[in-house]
Coordinates of C-alpha atoms in Angstrom, one line a residue:
Chain A
M29 CA 0.0 45.4 3.8
L30 CA 2.4 43.9 6.4
A31 CA 0.1 44.8 9.2
N32 CA -2.7 43.2 7.3
F33 CA -0.6 40.0 6.9
G34 CA 0.2 40.1 10.6
K35 CA -3.4 40.3 11.4
R36 CA -4.3 37.3 9.2
V37 CA -1.6 35.3 10.9
W38 CA -2.9 36.3 14.3
D39 CA -6.4 35.4 13.2
G40 CA -5.2 32.1 12.1
R41 CA -3.4 31.3 15.4
W42 CA -5.6 28.5 16.3
A43 CA -5.1 26.9 12.9
Y44 CA -1.3 27.0 13.5
I45 CA -1.9 25.3 16.9
F46 CA -3.9 22.6 15.2
I47 CA -1.4 21.9 12.5
A48 CA 1.6 22.0 14.8
P49 CA 1.3 18.3 16.0
A50 CA 1.6 17.3 12.4
M51 CA 4.0 19.9 11.1
I52 CA 6.7 19.6 13.8
P53 CA 7.4 15.8 13.4
F54 CA 7.0 16.4 9.7
V55 CA 9.8 18.9 9.7
I56 CA 12.1 16.7 11.9
F57 CA 11.4 13.3 10.3
T58 CA 10.6 14.2 6.7
G59 CA 11.6 17.7 5.7
Y60 CA 15.0 17.6 7.4
P61 CA 16.0 14.1 6.1
L62 CA 14.8 15.1 2.6
I63 CA 17.2 18.1 2.5
Q64 CA 19.9 16.2 4.3
G65 CA 19.6 13.5 1.6
L66 CA 20.0 16.0 -1.1
L67 CA 23.2 17.4 0.5
L68 CA 24.6 13.9 1.3
S69 CA 24.4 13.0 -2.4
F70 CA 27.2 15.4 -3.0
Y71 CA 29.4 13.7 -0.4
K72 CA 31.5 10.7 -0.1
A73 CA 30.0 9.6 3.3
G74 CA 30.4 6.4 5.2
V75 CA 30.0 5.3 8.8
N76 CA 32.8 7.5 10.1
R77 CA 31.4 11.0 10.1
D78 CA 34.9 12.7 10.3
K79 CA 35.7 11.3 6.9
W80 CA 32.8 12.7 5.0
R81 CA 34.1 14.6 2.0
Y82 CA 32.4 16.8 -0.6
I83 CA 32.9 15.4 -4.1
G84 CA 30.4 17.4 -6.2
L85 CA 28.5 15.4 -8.8
K86 CA 30.8 12.4 -8.7
N87 CA 28.2 10.1 -7.1
Y88 CA 25.8 10.9 -9.9
S89 CA 28.3 10.5 -12.7
N90 CA 29.5 7.2 -11.2
L91 CA 25.9 6.0 -10.9
L92 CA 24.9 6.7 -14.4
T93 CA 28.1 5.7 -16.2
R94 CA 30.2 3.4 -14.1
D95 CA 27.8 1.5 -11.8
P96 CA 27.4 -2.0 -13.3
V97 CA 24.0 -2.5 -11.7
F98 CA 22.1 0.7 -11.2
P99 CA 21.0 1.3 -14.8
T100 CA 19.6 -2.2 -14.8
A101 CA 17.8 -1.5 -11.5
I102 CA 16.2 1.6 -13.1
K103 CA 15.2 -0.5 -16.1
N104 CA 13.7 -3.2 -13.9
T105 CA 11.8 -0.8 -11.8
F106 CA 10.2 0.7 -14.9
L107 CA 9.4 -2.8 -16.2
F108 CA 7.7 -3.5 -12.9
V109 CA 5.6 -0.4 -13.2
L110 CA 4.9 -0.8 -16.9
G111 CA 3.8 -4.4 -16.4
V112 CA 1.9 -4.3 -13.1
V113 CA 0.1 -1.0 -13.4
P114 CA -1.7 -1.5 -16.7
A115 CA -2.4 -5.1 -15.9
A116 CA -3.9 -4.2 -12.5
M117 CA -6.1 -1.5 -14.0
I118 CA -7.5 -3.6 -16.8
I119 CA -8.2 -6.6 -14.6
C120 CA -9.8 -4.4 -11.9
L121 CA -12.0 -2.6 -14.5
F122 CA -13.1 -5.9 -15.9
V123 CA -13.9 -7.4 -12.6
A124 CA -15.6 -4.3 -11.2
V125 CA -17.9 -4.0 -14.2
L126 CA -18.8 -7.6 -14.0
I127 CA -19.5 -7.8 -10.3
Y128 CA -21.2 -4.5 -9.9
P129 CA -24.6 -5.8 -10.8
L130 CA -24.4 -8.6 -8.3
S131 CA -26.2 -8.6 -5.0
Q132 CA -24.4 -6.9 -2.1
R133 CA -23.5 -10.2 -0.5
R134 CA -21.9 -11.7 -3.6
Q135 CA -20.1 -8.5 -4.3
S136 CA -18.6 -8.4 -0.8
F137 CA -17.3 -11.9 -1.3
F138 CA -15.4 -10.8 -4.4
R139 CA -14.2 -7.6 -2.7
A140 CA -12.9 -9.6 0.2
A141 CA -11.1 -12.1 -1.9
F142 CA -9.4 -9.4 -3.9
Y143 CA -8.6 -7.4 -0.9
M144 CA -7.2 -10.3 1.1
P145 CA -3.6 -10.1 -0.4
V146 CA -3.6 -6.4 0.5
V147 CA -4.2 -7.2 4.1
S148 CA -1.6 -9.9 4.4
A149 CA 1.8 -8.3 4.7
G150 CA 4.1 -8.3 1.6
V151 CA 6.4 -10.5 3.7
V152 CA 3.8 -13.1 4.2
L153 CA 3.0 -13.5 0.5
A154 CA 6.6 -13.3 -0.5
M155 CA 7.4 -16.2 1.7
V156 CA 4.6 -18.3 0.5
W157 CA 5.4 -17.6 -3.1
V158 CA 9.0 -18.6 -2.7
Y159 CA 7.7 -22.0 -1.7
I160 CA 5.1 -22.1 -4.6
Y161 CA 7.8 -21.1 -7.1
S162 CA 10.4 -23.6 -5.9
Q163 CA 11.9 -25.6 -8.7
E164 CA 12.1 -29.0 -7.0
Y165 CA 9.0 -29.1 -4.9
G166 CA 6.9 -26.1 -5.8
L167 CA 3.1 -26.1 -6.3
L168 CA 3.3 -24.1 -9.5
N169 CA 5.5 -26.6 -11.3
Y170 CA 3.1 -29.3 -10.1
I171 CA 0.1 -27.4 -11.5
F172 CA 1.9 -26.8 -14.8
E173 CA 2.9 -30.4 -15.0
S174 CA -0.7 -31.6 -14.3
L175 CA -2.0 -29.3 -17.0
G176 CA 0.7 -30.5 -19.5
L177 CA 2.2 -27.0 -19.6
L178 CA 5.7 -28.1 -18.6
D179 CA 5.9 -30.4 -21.7
L180 CA 4.7 -27.5 -23.8
L181 CA 7.0 -24.8 -22.4
N182 CA 10.1 -26.5 -21.1
G183 CA 10.3 -29.9 -22.7
G184 CA 8.9 -31.5 -19.5
E185 CA 11.6 -30.1 -17.3
K186 CA 10.6 -28.3 -14.1
I187 CA 11.0 -24.5 -14.3
G188 CA 13.1 -22.6 -11.8
W189 CA 10.8 -19.7 -11.8
L190 CA 13.0 -17.5 -9.6
A191 CA 16.4 -19.0 -10.8
Q192 CA 16.1 -18.2 -14.5
T193 CA 16.8 -14.8 -15.8
D194 CA 13.9 -14.9 -18.2
T195 CA 11.2 -15.8 -15.6
A196 CA 12.4 -14.2 -12.4
L197 CA 11.2 -10.6 -13.0
L198 CA 7.8 -11.8 -14.3
S199 CA 7.4 -14.1 -11.3
L200 CA 8.0 -11.3 -8.9
A201 CA 5.7 -9.0 -10.9
I202 CA 2.9 -11.5 -10.5
V203 CA 3.3 -11.5 -6.7
V204 CA 3.2 -7.6 -6.7
L205 CA 0.2 -7.7 -9.0
S206 CA -1.6 -10.1 -6.6
W207 CA -1.7 -7.4 -3.9
S208 CA -2.3 -4.5 -6.3
L209 CA -5.8 -5.4 -7.2
G210 CA -7.8 -4.9 -4.0
Q211 CA -7.7 -1.2 -3.7
P212 CA -8.4 -0.3 -7.4
L213 CA -11.3 -2.7 -7.4
I214 CA -13.0 -1.0 -4.4
L215 CA -12.4 2.4 -6.0
F216 CA -13.8 1.3 -9.4
L217 CA -16.9 -0.2 -7.7
A218 CA -17.5 3.1 -5.9
G219 CA -16.9 5.0 -9.1
L220 CA -19.5 2.8 -10.9
G221 CA -21.9 3.4 -8.0
A222 CA -21.7 7.1 -8.6
I223 CA -22.8 6.8 -12.2
P224 CA -26.6 7.4 -12.4
D225 CA -28.6 4.4 -13.7
S226 CA -30.8 6.9 -15.6
L227 CA -27.9 7.3 -18.1
Y228 CA -28.0 3.6 -18.9
D229 CA -31.8 3.6 -19.1
A230 CA -31.6 6.4 -21.6
A231 CA -29.0 4.6 -23.6
K232 CA -31.1 1.5 -23.6
I233 CA -34.1 3.4 -24.9
D234 CA -31.9 4.9 -27.6
G235 CA -31.0 1.4 -28.7
A236 CA -27.4 1.3 -27.6
N237 CA -25.9 -2.1 -26.9
S238 CA -24.0 -2.7 -23.7
W239 CA -20.6 -2.5 -25.5
Q240 CA -21.5 1.0 -26.6
A241 CA -22.8 1.9 -23.1
F242 CA -19.5 0.8 -21.7
W243 CA -17.4 2.9 -24.1
K244 CA -19.7 6.0 -24.1
I245 CA -20.9 6.1 -20.5
T246 CA -18.9 3.9 -18.1
L247 CA -15.4 4.6 -19.3
P248 CA -15.6 8.4 -19.6
L249 CA -17.4 8.8 -16.3
L250 CA -14.8 6.6 -14.6
R251 CA -11.9 8.7 -15.8
P252 CA -11.3 10.6 -12.6
T253 CA -11.2 7.3 -10.7
M254 CA -8.9 5.7 -13.2
L255 CA -6.5 8.6 -13.0
F256 CA -6.5 8.4 -9.2
V257 CA -5.8 4.7 -9.3
L258 CA -3.1 5.3 -11.8
V259 CA -1.2 7.7 -9.5
V260 CA -1.6 5.5 -6.4
L261 CA -0.5 2.3 -8.2
T262 CA 2.4 3.9 -10.0
I263 CA 3.9 5.2 -6.7
A264 CA 3.2 2.0 -4.9
V265 CA 4.9 -0.2 -7.5
F266 CA 7.9 2.1 -7.7
Q267 CA 8.7 1.1 -4.1
V268 CA 8.9 -2.6 -4.9
F269 CA 11.3 -4.1 -2.3
V270 CA 10.0 -6.9 -0.2
V271 CA 9.6 -9.4 -3.1
V272 CA 13.2 -8.6 -4.2
Q273 CA 14.7 -8.8 -0.8
L274 CA 13.0 -12.0 0.3
M275 CA 12.7 -13.9 -3.0
T276 CA 15.7 -13.2 -5.2
L277 CA 18.1 -10.7 -3.6
G278 CA 18.3 -9.0 -7.0
G279 CA 19.4 -12.1 -8.8
P280 CA 19.8 -14.2 -10.9
A281 CA 22.4 -12.1 -12.8
N282 CA 20.8 -8.8 -11.6
A283 CA 17.6 -9.7 -13.4
T284 CA 15.5 -8.4 -10.5
Q285 CA 17.5 -5.5 -9.1
T286 CA 15.3 -2.5 -8.4
I287 CA 16.1 1.1 -7.3
V288 CA 14.8 0.8 -3.7
F289 CA 16.6 -2.5 -3.3
R290 CA 19.9 -0.9 -4.5
I291 CA 19.3 2.0 -2.0
W292 CA 19.0 -0.6 0.8
V293 CA 22.0 -2.7 -0.3
T294 CA 24.2 0.3 -0.8
G295 CA 23.1 2.6 2.0
I296 CA 22.0 0.4 4.8
V297 CA 24.0 -2.8 4.3
G298 CA 27.0 -1.2 2.6
A299 CA 26.9 2.0 4.7
K300 CA 27.7 4.1 1.6
F301 CA 25.4 6.9 2.7
G302 CA 26.4 9.5 0.0
Y303 CA 26.2 7.1 -2.9
A304 CA 22.9 5.7 -1.8
S305 CA 21.5 9.2 -1.3
A306 CA 22.4 10.0 -4.9
M307 CA 20.3 6.9 -5.9
A308 CA 17.4 8.2 -3.7
V309 CA 17.6 11.6 -5.4
I310 CA 17.4 10.0 -8.8
L311 CA 14.3 8.1 -7.6
L312 CA 12.9 11.3 -6.3
A313 CA 13.4 13.0 -9.7
I314 CA 11.7 10.2 -11.5
V315 CA 8.8 10.0 -9.1
S316 CA 8.4 13.8 -9.0
V317 CA 8.2 14.1 -12.8
L318 CA 5.6 11.3 -12.9
A319 CA 3.7 12.7 -9.9
I320 CA 3.6 16.2 -11.4
A321 CA 2.4 14.9 -14.7
Q322 CA -0.3 12.9 -13.1
F323 CA -1.3 15.7 -10.8
K324 CA -1.7 18.0 -13.7
L325 CA -4.3 15.5 -15.0
L326 CA -5.9 15.3 -11.6
D327 CA -5.8 18.9 -10.8
R328 CA -9.5 19.6 -11.4
Q329 CA -10.5 16.8 -9.0
F330 CA -8.5 17.9 -6.0
T331 CA -8.6 21.7 -5.9
Chain B
M15 CA -21.3 1.0 -1.6
A16 CA -22.7 4.4 -2.7
Q17 CA -26.3 3.9 -3.8
N18 CA -27.7 6.0 -6.6
T19 CA -30.0 8.7 -5.6
Y20 CA -30.6 10.2 -9.0
S21 CA -32.7 7.5 -10.6
P22 CA -36.2 8.7 -10.6
A23 CA -37.5 5.2 -11.2
K24 CA -36.2 4.1 -7.9
N25 CA -38.6 6.3 -6.0
L26 CA -41.6 5.0 -8.0
M27 CA -41.1 1.3 -7.9
P28 CA -39.2 -1.3 -6.0
V29 CA -35.6 -1.6 -7.2
D30 CA -35.8 -3.8 -10.2
S31 CA -32.7 -5.9 -10.5
S32 CA -32.7 -5.4 -14.3
L33 CA -32.2 -1.7 -13.6
R34 CA -29.0 -2.4 -11.9
R35 CA -28.0 -4.8 -14.6
R36 CA -26.3 -2.3 -16.8
Y37 CA -24.7 -4.7 -19.1
F38 CA -27.4 -6.3 -21.2
V39 CA -25.1 -8.7 -23.0
G40 CA -26.2 -12.3 -23.5
R41 CA -26.7 -14.1 -20.2
W42 CA -24.3 -16.9 -21.0
L43 CA -21.5 -14.6 -22.0
R44 CA -21.9 -12.8 -18.6
Y45 CA -21.9 -16.1 -16.7
L46 CA -18.7 -17.1 -18.5
A47 CA -17.0 -13.9 -17.6
L48 CA -18.2 -14.2 -14.0
A49 CA -16.7 -17.7 -14.0
V50 CA -13.3 -16.2 -15.0
V51 CA -13.6 -13.6 -12.2
L52 CA -14.5 -16.4 -9.7
A53 CA -11.4 -18.3 -10.8
L54 CA -9.2 -15.3 -10.4
A55 CA -10.6 -14.7 -6.9
L56 CA -9.8 -18.3 -6.0
I57 CA -6.3 -18.1 -7.5
L58 CA -5.7 -15.1 -5.2
L59 CA -6.7 -17.2 -2.2
I60 CA -4.5 -20.2 -3.1
P61 CA -1.3 -18.8 -1.6
I62 CA -3.0 -18.1 1.7
V63 CA -4.5 -21.6 1.8
W64 CA -1.1 -23.1 0.8
M65 CA 0.6 -21.2 3.6
L66 CA -1.9 -22.5 6.2
L67 CA -1.5 -26.1 5.0
G68 CA 2.3 -25.8 4.9
S69 CA 2.4 -24.8 8.5
F70 CA 1.2 -28.3 9.4
K71 CA 3.8 -30.2 7.3
I72 CA 7.0 -31.6 8.6
Q73 CA 10.0 -30.9 6.4
R74 CA 9.9 -34.2 4.6
V75 CA 6.3 -33.7 3.6
A76 CA 6.9 -30.0 2.7
L77 CA 9.7 -31.0 0.3
A78 CA 7.8 -33.9 -1.3
Y79 CA 7.1 -33.9 -5.0
P80 CA 4.5 -34.2 -6.2
P81 CA 3.3 -32.1 -3.2
E82 CA 0.8 -33.5 -0.8
L83 CA -2.1 -31.1 -1.3
I84 CA -3.7 -32.0 2.1
P85 CA -0.9 -33.1 4.5
S86 CA -1.6 -36.7 5.2
N87 CA 0.0 -36.6 8.6
P88 CA -0.5 -33.0 9.9
V89 CA 1.8 -32.0 12.8
L90 CA 1.9 -29.1 15.3
D91 CA 5.7 -29.4 15.4
N92 CA 6.2 -26.1 13.4
W93 CA 3.9 -24.1 15.6
E94 CA 5.5 -25.5 18.7
R95 CA 9.0 -24.5 17.5
L96 CA 7.7 -21.1 16.4
L97 CA 5.9 -20.2 19.6
I98 CA 8.3 -21.8 22.1
N99 CA 11.8 -21.7 20.5
R100 CA 11.5 -18.3 18.9
P101 CA 10.5 -15.1 20.6
S102 CA 7.5 -14.9 18.3
L103 CA 5.1 -13.7 21.0
R104 CA 7.5 -10.9 21.7
W105 CA 7.5 -10.0 18.0
M106 CA 3.8 -9.9 18.0
L107 CA 3.8 -7.6 21.0
N108 CA 6.3 -5.4 19.2
S109 CA 4.1 -5.3 16.2
F110 CA 1.1 -4.4 18.2
V111 CA 2.9 -1.6 20.0
V112 CA 4.4 -0.2 16.8
A113 CA 1.3 -0.5 14.7
G114 CA -0.9 0.7 17.6
G115 CA 1.5 3.7 18.2
I116 CA 1.5 4.6 14.5
A117 CA -2.3 4.4 14.4
F118 CA -2.7 6.4 17.6
F119 CA -0.4 9.3 16.6
G120 CA -1.6 9.2 13.0
V121 CA -5.2 9.8 14.2
I122 CA -4.2 12.7 16.4
T123 CA -2.1 14.5 13.9
S124 CA -4.5 13.8 11.0
T125 CA -7.6 15.0 12.9
C126 CA -6.0 18.2 14.2
A127 CA -4.3 19.1 10.9
G128 CA -7.2 18.0 8.7
Y129 CA -9.5 20.2 10.8
A130 CA -7.3 23.2 10.3
F131 CA -6.8 22.6 6.6
G132 CA -10.4 21.9 5.9
K133 CA -12.2 24.5 8.0
K134 CA -9.8 27.4 8.7
Q135 CA -8.3 30.2 6.7
F136 CA -4.7 31.1 7.4
P137 CA -1.7 32.3 5.6
G138 CA 0.4 29.3 4.4
R139 CA -2.6 26.9 4.3
T140 CA -2.1 25.8 0.7
I141 CA 1.7 25.5 0.9
F142 CA 1.6 23.5 4.2
F143 CA -1.1 21.2 2.8
W144 CA 0.8 20.6 -0.4
L145 CA 4.0 19.9 1.4
I146 CA 2.2 17.1 3.3
L147 CA 0.4 15.9 0.2
M148 CA 3.7 15.7 -1.7
T149 CA 5.1 13.2 0.9
M150 CA 2.0 11.1 0.4
M151 CA 3.2 10.8 -3.2
L152 CA 6.9 10.3 -2.5
P153 CA 8.3 6.9 -1.6
R154 CA 9.7 7.0 2.0
Q155 CA 12.8 5.2 0.8
I156 CA 13.9 8.6 -0.7
Y157 CA 14.9 10.0 2.7
M158 CA 15.5 6.7 4.4
I159 CA 19.3 7.0 4.4
P160 CA 19.5 10.4 6.2
L161 CA 16.7 9.2 8.6
F162 CA 18.8 6.2 9.3
V163 CA 21.8 8.4 10.1
L164 CA 19.5 10.6 12.3
M165 CA 18.3 7.6 14.3
K166 CA 21.8 6.5 14.7
N167 CA 22.7 9.8 16.2
F168 CA 19.6 9.7 18.5
G169 CA 20.6 6.1 19.5
W170 CA 17.1 5.0 18.7
F171 CA 17.9 1.6 17.1
N172 CA 16.1 -1.3 18.8
S173 CA 13.5 1.0 20.3
Y174 CA 9.8 1.7 19.8
Q175 CA 10.3 5.4 19.4
G176 CA 12.7 4.8 16.5
M177 CA 10.2 2.6 14.8
I178 CA 7.2 4.9 15.3
A179 CA 8.8 8.4 15.0
P180 CA 8.9 8.6 11.1
Y181 CA 5.2 7.7 11.0
L182 CA 3.9 10.3 13.5
V183 CA 2.4 12.1 10.6
Y184 CA 0.3 10.0 8.3
P185 CA -0.1 12.1 5.1
F186 CA -2.9 10.0 3.7
G187 CA -4.8 10.5 7.0
V188 CA -4.3 14.3 6.8
F189 CA -5.6 14.3 3.2
L190 CA -8.6 12.1 4.1
M191 CA -9.4 14.2 7.1
R192 CA -9.3 17.4 5.2
Q193 CA -11.7 16.0 2.6
F194 CA -14.0 14.8 5.4
M195 CA -13.9 18.1 7.3
Q196 CA -14.9 20.0 4.2
S197 CA -18.2 18.0 4.2
I198 CA -19.1 19.2 7.7
P199 CA -21.4 22.2 7.4
D200 CA -19.9 25.5 8.6
E201 CA -23.3 26.4 10.2
L202 CA -22.5 23.9 13.0
L203 CA -19.3 25.7 13.9
E204 CA -21.0 29.1 13.6
A205 CA -23.8 28.0 16.0
G206 CA -21.2 26.7 18.4
K207 CA -19.3 30.0 18.3
M208 CA -22.6 31.9 18.9
D209 CA -23.1 29.9 22.0
G210 CA -19.7 31.1 23.2
A211 CA -17.8 27.9 22.8
S212 CA -14.0 28.2 22.8
E213 CA -11.8 26.7 20.0
I214 CA -11.0 23.7 22.1
Q215 CA -14.7 23.1 22.9
L216 CA -15.7 23.4 19.2
F217 CA -13.1 20.8 18.4
R218 CA -14.0 18.5 21.2
H219 CA -17.8 18.7 21.2
I220 CA -18.6 19.3 17.5
I221 CA -15.8 18.2 15.3
L222 CA -14.6 15.1 17.1
P223 CA -18.0 13.4 17.5
L224 CA -18.8 14.0 13.8
S225 CA -15.4 12.7 12.7
K226 CA -15.8 9.2 14.1
P227 CA -16.1 7.4 10.8
A228 CA -13.0 9.1 9.3
I229 CA -11.1 8.5 12.5
G230 CA -12.0 4.8 12.3
A231 CA -10.8 4.6 8.7
I232 CA -7.6 6.4 9.5
A233 CA -6.9 4.3 12.5
I234 CA -7.3 1.1 10.6
F235 CA -5.2 2.2 7.6
A236 CA -2.4 3.5 9.7
F237 CA -2.5 0.3 11.8
M238 CA -2.3 -1.8 8.7
A239 CA 0.5 0.3 7.2
G240 CA 2.4 0.0 10.5
W241 CA 1.8 -3.7 10.9
N242 CA 2.8 -4.5 7.3
D243 CA 5.7 -2.1 7.2
Y244 CA 8.9 -4.1 6.5
L245 CA 11.8 -2.0 5.2
W246 CA 12.0 0.6 8.0
Q247 CA 11.5 -2.0 10.8
L248 CA 14.1 -4.2 9.2
V249 CA 16.5 -1.2 9.3
M250 CA 15.7 -0.2 12.9
A251 CA 15.9 -3.6 14.6
T252 CA 19.2 -5.4 14.9
D253 CA 18.4 -7.3 18.1
E254 CA 16.2 -10.4 17.8
L255 CA 14.0 -9.2 20.6
W256 CA 13.2 -6.0 18.9
L257 CA 12.0 -7.4 15.6
T258 CA 8.5 -6.8 14.5
L259 CA 6.5 -9.8 13.4
P260 CA 6.9 -9.5 9.6
V261 CA 10.6 -8.9 10.0
G262 CA 11.1 -11.7 12.5
V263 CA 9.1 -14.1 10.5
A264 CA 11.0 -13.3 7.3
K265 CA 14.2 -14.2 9.2
L266 CA 12.9 -17.6 10.1
T267 CA 13.5 -18.9 6.6
A268 CA 16.5 -16.7 5.7
S269 CA 18.7 -18.4 8.2
G270 CA 20.8 -21.3 6.9
V271 CA 20.9 -21.2 3.2
G272 CA 20.2 -24.6 1.6
S273 CA 18.3 -26.1 4.5
I274 CA 15.3 -23.7 4.5
D275 CA 12.8 -24.8 7.2
I276 CA 9.6 -24.4 5.2
G277 CA 7.2 -25.6 7.9
V278 CA 8.3 -23.0 10.5
G279 CA 8.3 -20.3 7.8
M280 CA 4.8 -21.1 6.8
A281 CA 3.6 -21.2 10.5
G282 CA 5.3 -17.8 11.0
A283 CA 3.7 -16.3 7.9
T284 CA 0.3 -17.6 9.1
F285 CA 1.0 -16.2 12.6
A286 CA 1.7 -12.8 11.1
F287 CA -1.3 -12.9 8.8
I288 CA -4.0 -13.8 11.4
P289 CA -4.2 -10.5 13.3
M290 CA -4.6 -8.5 10.1
L291 CA -7.2 -11.0 8.8
L292 CA -9.2 -10.6 12.0
I293 CA -9.0 -6.8 11.8
F294 CA -10.0 -6.9 8.2
L295 CA -13.0 -9.2 8.8
L296 CA -14.2 -7.1 11.8
F297 CA -13.8 -3.7 10.2
Q298 CA -14.4 -4.4 6.5
N299 CA -16.7 -1.4 6.1
Y300 CA -14.1 1.0 7.4
F301 CA -11.6 -0.2 4.9
I302 CA -14.0 0.4 2.0
K303 CA -15.1 3.8 3.4
G304 CA -11.5 4.9 3.9
I305 CA -10.4 3.9 0.4
T306 CA -13.3 5.7 -1.3
V307 CA -13.5 8.9 0.8
G308 CA -10.0 9.9 -0.4
A309 CA -10.7 9.3 -4.0
L310 CA -14.2 10.6 -4.7
K311 CA -14.8 14.2 -3.8
G312 CA -18.0 14.9 -1.9

């Protein structure tokens, strides 16, 4: 038995050589920090290494019961995900179904337009949107004023999109949404391309209208693609950081705090390594549960 | 775009556009919906156009309300200050080195590991692959703090190695490469072995040439990820000369609360955007291929 295992390892020696360039940095720069982070979360740990002290679960209990901001950050992160992910999926599905029948050239115009915000760094868009959202001289207020929307919504006053607690989170979510459309759209178009036309011909012959064809053919056959998009988007939106750091710094009144932003503020800026690691572990727990749930759904597709 | 191969009609007659038109709703309704999509596409382009226009506005014009849609008196002032007064060219160099390094190492590790995972049997294959796949699903920020402490111990702040090291393995690339390798027929490798090729020769002369499309996709995605990365580069660079372009550009407007210099900010944002735009326009097909290979099996 053992000899057999040894032989299989020996037979696989070339495979180990080929995975080594990936596995060695992986262990040093991913595996080790992951475990280290788990351990650090039980310590009171700051810049001075000699003063690191084991405090058990205290970081966690403080985070969940005493921290004035972290629960809000968790809530906001979920609001981001619950707002952006379904919106992106529905918009992309709608757009994909509509532009699929177009000629290749027109289709690639739309693909490029929707993919453009993905290509431009988050930083670039965040900076432009700060300018657009500005209360005194922003383009958005100007557009709203021109359309008569300011009178309708705010009694003619200009809106401080990023300065008001009731609009700040939504304003950031729209920026994140704008760069979350490109990839799903391309995936949906590819998914549509994999559905045989003959199914639609058959449906046509059977007298189905296009609404029925969409619900009975398109949607069920796009299911695997939709699940994949769901996973990728959820994880991407969970990491929302750039917009917060560059546009609001978590304000006003903590309305736009997110988990990753708290990790940065606490761990990097504030050098409270232990406390920030506990935040990261909570993020890990949330993402793992979601990833496992979504993977269960995807299992058939990947293995 | 994947073309359909199943449709028997396709072989019998020229592709009839009505065959592709799967949604036989009324024409006008479809046009109306398309108009909505077109409007959406244009809305997505507005910020980019606004950024470009803003880069030519002096502060007084940039702060004008109602805004001047087309700057009446465009100036190069902002660009001058960006390119001459700030080390923006150095930032661009930093970005090219970092993104290029990440792409280069990402391709090497992905191709080698993807080949082993896709084509070889060995104990631990599943567990190693899932370990890497898991990190594709996990946000990097989860282990950012210990990594930060590690880099501190290495003394790797303000250095290229510090910025590149955490990205030596590109999990999405490993995943994509494995999928790709599985589509290469085993017979090719068998034939190579029969001819007495060594493992290295098999890899170099059979696998590598066939993997070019996947390598291209991975290189571009890793480059884009490296170029657009913000948080880690922000953490690693404390010296102005070591900032990457997105981080440096972000600091242009952050300095001096109250008197934000919009024109320079917009010029900087445009400057950071142009290289990625060119890469996207040149390699659009690789982007699309890369995105779809990972998602659709086979």
